[in-house]
């Protein structure tokens, strides 16, 4: 678990111990999840802070009296929920008989790091 906690810490995770413990005790690929979120968060979620200007529906809402901040927060909330729903789907263990499944893994996780079992 030490290498997972170290990697999470180096990536800037605010609770590397908690995420690492969850990976081991709950068998959830938390390091892979963190990397996934870290890669998509800036554009997919935070990008909506200023990204509503190209959406006609957002502009109509603002022209009808909604604040630009509220519309952007709505877009960010939808993106957030979508990202976490995708993560949940990537960890479905049994998709059904004969159906393809999904996995969240990266090249760095395919080989065990030094000291990992």
CSV table of C-alpha atoms in Angstrom, one decimal:
chain,number,residue,atom,x,y,z
A,1,UNK,CA,0.0,0.0,0.0
A,2,UNK,CA,2.9,2.3,0.6
A,3,UNK,CA,3.7,2.8,-3.1
A,4,UNK,CA,0.0,3.7,-3.8
A,5,UNK,CA,-0.1,6.3,-1.0
A,6,UNK,CA,3.3,7.7,-2.2
A,7,UNK,CA,2.0,8.0,-5.8
A,8,UNK,CA,-1.3,9.6,-4.7
A,9,UNK,CA,0.7,12.1,-2.5
A,10,UNK,CA,3.0,12.9,-5.4
A,11,UNK,CA,0.0,13.5,-7.6
A,12,UNK,CA,-1.5,16.0,-5.2
A,13,UNK,CA,-4.2,13.9,-3.6
A,14,UNK,CA,-5.6,15.6,-0.5
A,15,UNK,CA,-6.2,12.3,1.3
A,16,UNK,CA,-3.6,9.8,-0.1
A,17,UNK,CA,-3.9,7.5,3.0
A,18,UNK,CA,-7.7,7.3,2.7
A,19,UNK,CA,-7.6,6.6,-1.0
A,20,UNK,CA,-4.8,4.1,-0.6
A,21,UNK,CA,-6.6,2.3,2.2
A,22,UNK,CA,-9.8,2.2,0.1
A,23,UNK,CA,-7.8,0.6,-2.8
A,24,UNK,CA,-6.5,-2.2,-0.6
A,25,UNK,CA,-9.5,-2.8,1.7
A,26,UNK,CA,-12.3,-2.3,-0.8
A,27,UNK,CA,-10.4,-3.5,-3.9
A,28,UNK,CA,-11.2,-0.3,-5.8
A,29,UNK,CA,-8.6,1.0,-8.2
A,30,UNK,CA,-8.3,4.4,-6.5
A,31,UNK,CA,-4.9,5.3,-7.9
A,32,UNK,CA,-6.3,4.7,-11.4
A,33,UNK,CA,-9.5,6.6,-10.6
A,34,UNK,CA,-7.5,9.5,-9.2
A,35,UNK,CA,-5.3,9.7,-12.4
A,36,UNK,CA,-8.4,9.5,-14.6
A,37,UNK,CA,-10.1,12.4,-12.7
A,38,UNK,CA,-6.9,14.4,-12.6
A,39,UNK,CA,-6.7,14.1,-16.4
A,40,UNK,CA,-10.2,15.0,-17.2
A,41,UNK,CA,-11.1,17.5,-14.4
A,42,UNK,CA,-9.5,20.7,-15.9
A,43,UNK,CA,-11.3,20.6,-19.2
A,44,UNK,CA,-14.3,18.4,-18.6
A,45,UNK,CA,-15.5,19.9,-15.3
A,46,UNK,CA,-13.6,23.2,-14.7
A,47,UNK,CA,-13.8,24.0,-18.4
A,48,UNK,CA,-17.5,24.9,-17.9
A,49,UNK,CA,-16.6,27.8,-15.7
A,50,UNK,CA,-16.1,29.9,-18.8
A,51,UNK,CA,-17.3,27.4,-21.5
A,52,UNK,CA,-21.0,28.2,-21.5
A,53,UNK,CA,-20.6,31.1,-24.0
A,54,UNK,CA,-20.8,28.6,-27.0
A,55,UNK,CA,-24.0,26.9,-25.9
A,56,UNK,CA,-27.2,28.5,-27.3
A,57,UNK,CA,-29.3,27.0,-24.5
A,58,UNK,CA,-27.0,28.5,-21.9
A,59,UNK,CA,-27.2,31.9,-23.6
A,60,UNK,CA,-31.0,31.7,-23.7
A,61,UNK,CA,-31.1,30.9,-20.0
A,62,UNK,CA,-28.8,33.9,-19.2
A,63,UNK,CA,-30.9,36.2,-21.5
A,64,UNK,CA,-34.0,35.1,-19.6
A,65,UNK,CA,-32.4,36.2,-16.3
A,66,UNK,CA,-30.4,33.3,-15.0
A,67,UNK,CA,-26.9,34.2,-13.8
A,68,UNK,CA,-24.0,33.1,-15.9
A,69,UNK,CA,-22.4,31.7,-12.7
A,70,UNK,CA,-25.5,29.5,-12.0
A,71,UNK,CA,-25.6,28.2,-15.5
A,72,UNK,CA,-21.9,27.4,-15.4
A,73,UNK,CA,-22.4,25.6,-12.0
A,74,UNK,CA,-25.2,23.6,-13.5
A,75,UNK,CA,-22.9,22.5,-16.4
A,76,UNK,CA,-20.1,21.7,-14.0
A,77,UNK,CA,-22.5,19.6,-11.9
A,78,UNK,CA,-23.7,17.6,-14.9
A,79,UNK,CA,-20.1,17.0,-16.0
A,80,UNK,CA,-19.1,16.0,-12.4
A,81,UNK,CA,-21.9,13.5,-12.2
A,82,UNK,CA,-21.1,12.1,-15.7
A,83,UNK,CA,-17.4,11.6,-14.8
A,84,UNK,CA,-18.3,9.7,-11.7
A,85,UNK,CA,-21.0,7.6,-13.4
A,86,UNK,CA,-18.3,6.7,-16.0
A,87,UNK,CA,-16.0,5.6,-13.2
A,88,UNK,CA,-18.7,3.5,-11.7
A,89,UNK,CA,-19.3,1.8,-15.1
A,90,UNK,CA,-15.6,1.1,-15.5
A,91,UNK,CA,-15.6,-1.0,-12.3
A,92,UNK,CA,-18.7,-3.2,-13.1
A,93,UNK,CA,-17.4,-6.7,-12.3
A,94,UNK,CA,-20.0,-8.7,-14.2
A,95,UNK,CA,-21.5,-7.0,-17.3
A,96,UNK,CA,-23.4,-10.2,-18.3
A,97,UNK,CA,-22.9,-13.5,-19.9
A,98,UNK,CA,-20.7,-13.2,-23.0
A,99,UNK,CA,-20.7,-9.4,-23.0
A,100,UNK,CA,-17.6,-7.2,-22.9
A,101,UNK,CA,-16.6,-5.6,-19.7
A,102,UNK,CA,-14.5,-2.6,-18.9
A,103,UNK,CA,-11.4,-1.9,-16.9
A,104,UNK,CA,-9.6,1.2,-15.7
A,105,UNK,CA,-5.9,0.7,-15.9
A,106,UNK,CA,-2.9,2.4,-17.2
A,107,UNK,CA,0.4,1.3,-18.6
A,108,UNK,CA,2.2,2.1,-15.3
A,109,UNK,CA,-0.2,-0.2,-13.5
A,110,UNK,CA,0.4,-3.2,-15.7
A,111,UNK,CA,3.7,-4.0,-14.1
A,112,UNK,CA,4.0,-4.2,-10.4
A,113,UNK,CA,6.2,-1.5,-8.8
A,114,UNK,CA,9.1,-2.5,-6.7
A,115,UNK,CA,8.0,-4.1,-3.5
A,116,UNK,CA,4.4,-4.6,-4.6
A,117,UNK,CA,2.9,-8.0,-4.2
